[in-house]
Coordinates of C-alpha atoms in Angstrom, one line a residue:
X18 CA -21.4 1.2 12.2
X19 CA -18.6 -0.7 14.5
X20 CA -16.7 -0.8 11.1
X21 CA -17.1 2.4 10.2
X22 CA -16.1 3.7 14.0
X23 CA -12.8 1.8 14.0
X24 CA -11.7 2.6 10.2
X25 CA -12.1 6.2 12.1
X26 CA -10.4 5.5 15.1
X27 CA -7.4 3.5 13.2
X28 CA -7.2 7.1 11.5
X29 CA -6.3 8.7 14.4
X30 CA -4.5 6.0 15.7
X31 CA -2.0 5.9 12.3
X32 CA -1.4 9.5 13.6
X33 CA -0.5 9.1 16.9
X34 CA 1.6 5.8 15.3
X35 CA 3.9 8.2 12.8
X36 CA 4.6 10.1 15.7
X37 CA 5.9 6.9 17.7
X38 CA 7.6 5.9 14.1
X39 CA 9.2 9.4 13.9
X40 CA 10.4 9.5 17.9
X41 CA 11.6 6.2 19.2
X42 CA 14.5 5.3 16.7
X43 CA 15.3 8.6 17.4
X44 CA 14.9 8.5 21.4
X45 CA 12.6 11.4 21.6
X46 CA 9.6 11.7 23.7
X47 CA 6.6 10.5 22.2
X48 CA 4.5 12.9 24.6
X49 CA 6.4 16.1 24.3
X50 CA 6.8 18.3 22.9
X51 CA 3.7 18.9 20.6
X52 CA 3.1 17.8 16.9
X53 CA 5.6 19.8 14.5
X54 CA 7.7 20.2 11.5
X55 CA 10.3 17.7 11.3
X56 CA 12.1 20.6 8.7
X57 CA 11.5 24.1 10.7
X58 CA 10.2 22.8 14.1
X59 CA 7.1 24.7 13.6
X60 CA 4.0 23.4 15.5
X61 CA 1.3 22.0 13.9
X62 CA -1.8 23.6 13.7
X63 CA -4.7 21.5 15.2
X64 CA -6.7 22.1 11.5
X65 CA -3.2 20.9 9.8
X66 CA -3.5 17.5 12.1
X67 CA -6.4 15.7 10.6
X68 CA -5.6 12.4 9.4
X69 CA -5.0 12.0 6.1
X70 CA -7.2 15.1 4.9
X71 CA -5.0 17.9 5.6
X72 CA -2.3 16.2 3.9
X73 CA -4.2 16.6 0.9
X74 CA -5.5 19.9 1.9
X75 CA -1.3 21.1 2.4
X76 CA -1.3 19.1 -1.1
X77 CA 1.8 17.1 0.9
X78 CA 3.9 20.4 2.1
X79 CA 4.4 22.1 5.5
X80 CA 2.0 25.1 5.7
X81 CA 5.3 27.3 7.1
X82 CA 8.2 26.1 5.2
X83 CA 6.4 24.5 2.5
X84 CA 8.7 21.5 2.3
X85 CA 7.3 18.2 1.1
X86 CA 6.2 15.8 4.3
X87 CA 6.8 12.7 3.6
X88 CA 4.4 10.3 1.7
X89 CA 4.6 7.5 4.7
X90 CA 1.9 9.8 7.2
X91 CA -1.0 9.4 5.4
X92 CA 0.5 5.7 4.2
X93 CA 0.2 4.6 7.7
X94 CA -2.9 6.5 8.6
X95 CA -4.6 4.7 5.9
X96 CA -3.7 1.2 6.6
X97 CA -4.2 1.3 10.0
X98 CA -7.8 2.6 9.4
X99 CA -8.9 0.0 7.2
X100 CA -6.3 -2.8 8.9
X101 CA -8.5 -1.5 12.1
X102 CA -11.9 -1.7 10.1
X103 CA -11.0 -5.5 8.7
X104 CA -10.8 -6.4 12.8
X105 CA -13.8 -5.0 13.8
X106 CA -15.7 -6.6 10.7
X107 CA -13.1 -10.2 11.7
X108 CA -13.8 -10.1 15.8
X109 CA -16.7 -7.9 15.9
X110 CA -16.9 -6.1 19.7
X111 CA -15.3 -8.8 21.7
X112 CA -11.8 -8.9 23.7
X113 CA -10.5 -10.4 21.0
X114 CA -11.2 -7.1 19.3
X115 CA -8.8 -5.3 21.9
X116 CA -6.1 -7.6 21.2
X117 CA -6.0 -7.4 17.7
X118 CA -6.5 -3.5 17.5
X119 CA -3.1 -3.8 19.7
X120 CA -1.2 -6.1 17.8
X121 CA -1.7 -4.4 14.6
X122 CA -0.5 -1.3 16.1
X123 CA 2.7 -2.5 17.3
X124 CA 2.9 -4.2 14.1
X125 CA 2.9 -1.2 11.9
X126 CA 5.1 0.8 14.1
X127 CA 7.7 -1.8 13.9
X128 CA 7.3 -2.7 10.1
X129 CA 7.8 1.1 9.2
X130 CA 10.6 1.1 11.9
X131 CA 12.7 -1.9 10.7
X132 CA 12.1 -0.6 7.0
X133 CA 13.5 2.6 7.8
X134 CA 16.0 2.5 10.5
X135 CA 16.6 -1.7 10.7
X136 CA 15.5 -1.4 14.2
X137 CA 13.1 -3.2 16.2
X138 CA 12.7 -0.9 19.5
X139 CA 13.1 -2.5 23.1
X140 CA 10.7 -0.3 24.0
X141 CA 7.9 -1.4 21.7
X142 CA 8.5 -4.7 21.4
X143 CA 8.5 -5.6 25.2
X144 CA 5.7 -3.4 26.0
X145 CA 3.5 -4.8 23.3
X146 CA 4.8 -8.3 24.3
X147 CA 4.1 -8.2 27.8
X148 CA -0.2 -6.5 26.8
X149 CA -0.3 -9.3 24.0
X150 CA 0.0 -12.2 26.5
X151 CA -2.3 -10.6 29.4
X152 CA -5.0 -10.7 26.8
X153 CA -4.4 -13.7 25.1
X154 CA -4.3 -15.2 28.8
X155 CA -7.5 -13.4 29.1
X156 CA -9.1 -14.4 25.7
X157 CA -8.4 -17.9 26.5
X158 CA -7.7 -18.3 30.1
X159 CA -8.1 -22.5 29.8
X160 CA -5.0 -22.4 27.3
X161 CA -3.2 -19.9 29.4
X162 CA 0.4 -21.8 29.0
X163 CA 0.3 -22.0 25.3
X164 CA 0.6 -18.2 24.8
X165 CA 4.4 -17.9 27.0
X166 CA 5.2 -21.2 25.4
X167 CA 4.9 -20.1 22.2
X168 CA 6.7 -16.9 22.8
X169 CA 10.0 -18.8 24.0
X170 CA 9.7 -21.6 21.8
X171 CA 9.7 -19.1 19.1
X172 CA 12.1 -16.6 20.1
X173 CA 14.0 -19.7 21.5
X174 CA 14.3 -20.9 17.4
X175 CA 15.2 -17.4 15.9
X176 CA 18.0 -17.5 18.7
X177 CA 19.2 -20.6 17.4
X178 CA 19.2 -18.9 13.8
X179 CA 20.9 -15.9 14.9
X180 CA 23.6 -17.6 16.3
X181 CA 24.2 -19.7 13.3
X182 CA 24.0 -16.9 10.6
X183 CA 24.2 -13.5 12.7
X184 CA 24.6 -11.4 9.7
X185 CA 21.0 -12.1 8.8
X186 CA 19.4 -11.8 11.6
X187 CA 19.3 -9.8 14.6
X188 CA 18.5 -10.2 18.6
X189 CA 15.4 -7.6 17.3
X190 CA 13.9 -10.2 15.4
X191 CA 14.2 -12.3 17.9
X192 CA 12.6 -10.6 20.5
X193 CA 9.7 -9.9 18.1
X194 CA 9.6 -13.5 17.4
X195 CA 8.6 -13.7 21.5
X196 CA 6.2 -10.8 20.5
X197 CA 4.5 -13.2 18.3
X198 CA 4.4 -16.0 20.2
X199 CA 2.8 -13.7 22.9
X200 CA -0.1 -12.7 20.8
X201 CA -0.5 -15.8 18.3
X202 CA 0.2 -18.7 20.2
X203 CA 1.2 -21.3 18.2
X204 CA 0.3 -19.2 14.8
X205 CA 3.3 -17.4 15.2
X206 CA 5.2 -20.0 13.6
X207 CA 3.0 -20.0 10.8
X208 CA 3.6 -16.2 10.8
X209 CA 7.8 -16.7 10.9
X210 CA 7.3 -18.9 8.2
X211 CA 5.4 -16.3 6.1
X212 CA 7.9 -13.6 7.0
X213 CA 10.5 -15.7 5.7
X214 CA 8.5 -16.9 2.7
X215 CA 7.3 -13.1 1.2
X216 CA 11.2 -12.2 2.3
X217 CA 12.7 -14.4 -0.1
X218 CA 10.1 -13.5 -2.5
X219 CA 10.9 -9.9 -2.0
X220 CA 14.4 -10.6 -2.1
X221 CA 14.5 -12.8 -5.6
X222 CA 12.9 -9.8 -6.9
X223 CA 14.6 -6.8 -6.1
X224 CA 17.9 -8.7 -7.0
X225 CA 16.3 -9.7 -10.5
X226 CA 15.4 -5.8 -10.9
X227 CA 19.3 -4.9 -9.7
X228 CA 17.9 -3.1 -6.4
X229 CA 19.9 -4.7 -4.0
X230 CA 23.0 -7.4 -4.0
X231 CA 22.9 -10.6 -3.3
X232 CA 24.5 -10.3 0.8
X233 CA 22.1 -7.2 1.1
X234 CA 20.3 -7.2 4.6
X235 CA 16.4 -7.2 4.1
X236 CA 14.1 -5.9 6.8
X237 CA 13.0 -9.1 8.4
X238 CA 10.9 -7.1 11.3
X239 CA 8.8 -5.9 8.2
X240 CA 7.9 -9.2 6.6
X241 CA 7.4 -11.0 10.0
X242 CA 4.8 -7.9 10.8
X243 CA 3.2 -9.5 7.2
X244 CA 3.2 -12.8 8.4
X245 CA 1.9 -11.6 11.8
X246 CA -1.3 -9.4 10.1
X247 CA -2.1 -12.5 7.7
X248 CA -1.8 -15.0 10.7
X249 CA -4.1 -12.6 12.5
X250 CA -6.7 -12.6 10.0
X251 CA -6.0 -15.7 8.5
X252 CA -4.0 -18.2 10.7
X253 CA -6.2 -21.1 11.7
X254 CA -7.4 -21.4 7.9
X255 CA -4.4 -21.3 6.6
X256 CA -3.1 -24.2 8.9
X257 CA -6.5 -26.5 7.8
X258 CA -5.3 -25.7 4.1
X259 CA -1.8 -26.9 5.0
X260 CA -3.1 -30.0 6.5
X261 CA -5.6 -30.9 4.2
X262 CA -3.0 -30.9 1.3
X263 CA -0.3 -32.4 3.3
X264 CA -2.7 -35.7 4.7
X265 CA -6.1 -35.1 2.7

């Protein structure tokens, strides 16, 4: 049942998350005004706002102007749902619940962001920053200094890469490299290094298929969100994995 509630409420969630996607890089108000076309402005109908049903009820168009809406809505309804339902079933109802409901928000909203727009809003990641390390302070209140520590010693080293090779990486990434740290403690190294890992992945492929050139700029904000989601889930397995092959 607590699965089942929080696949739900990560619905409704992914809704309200498009609209932050949609808004911020475009400094708009994520209060008002109402839901509406992003084509003719028309409101949208409270029966036309159901996550991810009345898309398929519009069949993917605006009921008033009947152009397409975009694919990404029910996309990130959809993933938040079940990336909501994989917490509950990971942390059952516990703080640490809270804390990772939030951090794959933020996550989500910045992934789409930086894929989009190459932008990693202020206003997300500071915000998101400053609620991940209350309640990691609060998860673990006897290991309260590893959580800011992590966040400067990890925003500290992207610093250190973005001044050596600005064109690859941004001061957003770094701040959402503190934004990890904040939430993952020392995991979000492990997470950096996954970012950077399914990045060059990513990268070696879409150059092999002609996509992109070899000085194209990747979203790094989207595959540290990756590393971030399977550090969530994953992190202090991963790490045994790494240091039973390393030293047996």
């Amino acid at each position: 049942m607590l699965i089942l509630v929080a696949v739900l409420f990560g619905f409704v969630v992914g809704s309200f998350l498009n609209v932050v996607i949609h808004r911020v890089p475009r400094r708009e108000s994520i209060v008002w005004p109402a839901s509406h076309c992003p084509h003719c402005g028309e409101p949208i109908r409270p029966r036309d706002n159901i996550p991810l049903i009345s898309y398929v009820l519009l069949r993917g168009r605006c009921r008033n102007c009947k152009e397409p809406i975009s694919v990404r809505y029910p996309a990130v309804e959809a993933t938040t749902g079940l990336l909501f339902g994989a917490a509950a079933y990971e942390f059952g109802v516990s703080l640490a619940l809270l804390h990772a409901l939030v951090f794959v928000s933020a996550l989500i909203s910045l992934a789409v962001i930086d894929l989009e727009h190459r932008l990693l809003p202020n206003v997300i990641v500071g915000p998101a920053a400053l609620v991940g390390l209350v309640l990691s302070i609060l998860a673990n209140p006897a290991g309260w200094w590893i959580y800011p520590l992590s966040a400067i010693a990890v925003a500290g080293a992207l610093l250190g890469l973005a001044l050596v090779y600005p064109a690859g990486m941004g001061m957003g990434d770094v701040k959402m490299g503190g934004m990890l740290g904040a939430f993952l403690g020392p995991y979000a190294a492990l997470a950096v290094f996954l970012g950077a890992l399914l990045g060059a992945v990513s990268g070696g492929l879409l150059m092999a298929a002609g996509k992109v050139q070899r000085r194209s700029a990747l979203p790094f904000g989207l595959f540290m969100a990756l590393g971030g989601l399977i550090s969530l889930f994953a992190g202090p397995q991963l790490w045994e994995l790494y240091m039973n092959l390393m030293w047996g």
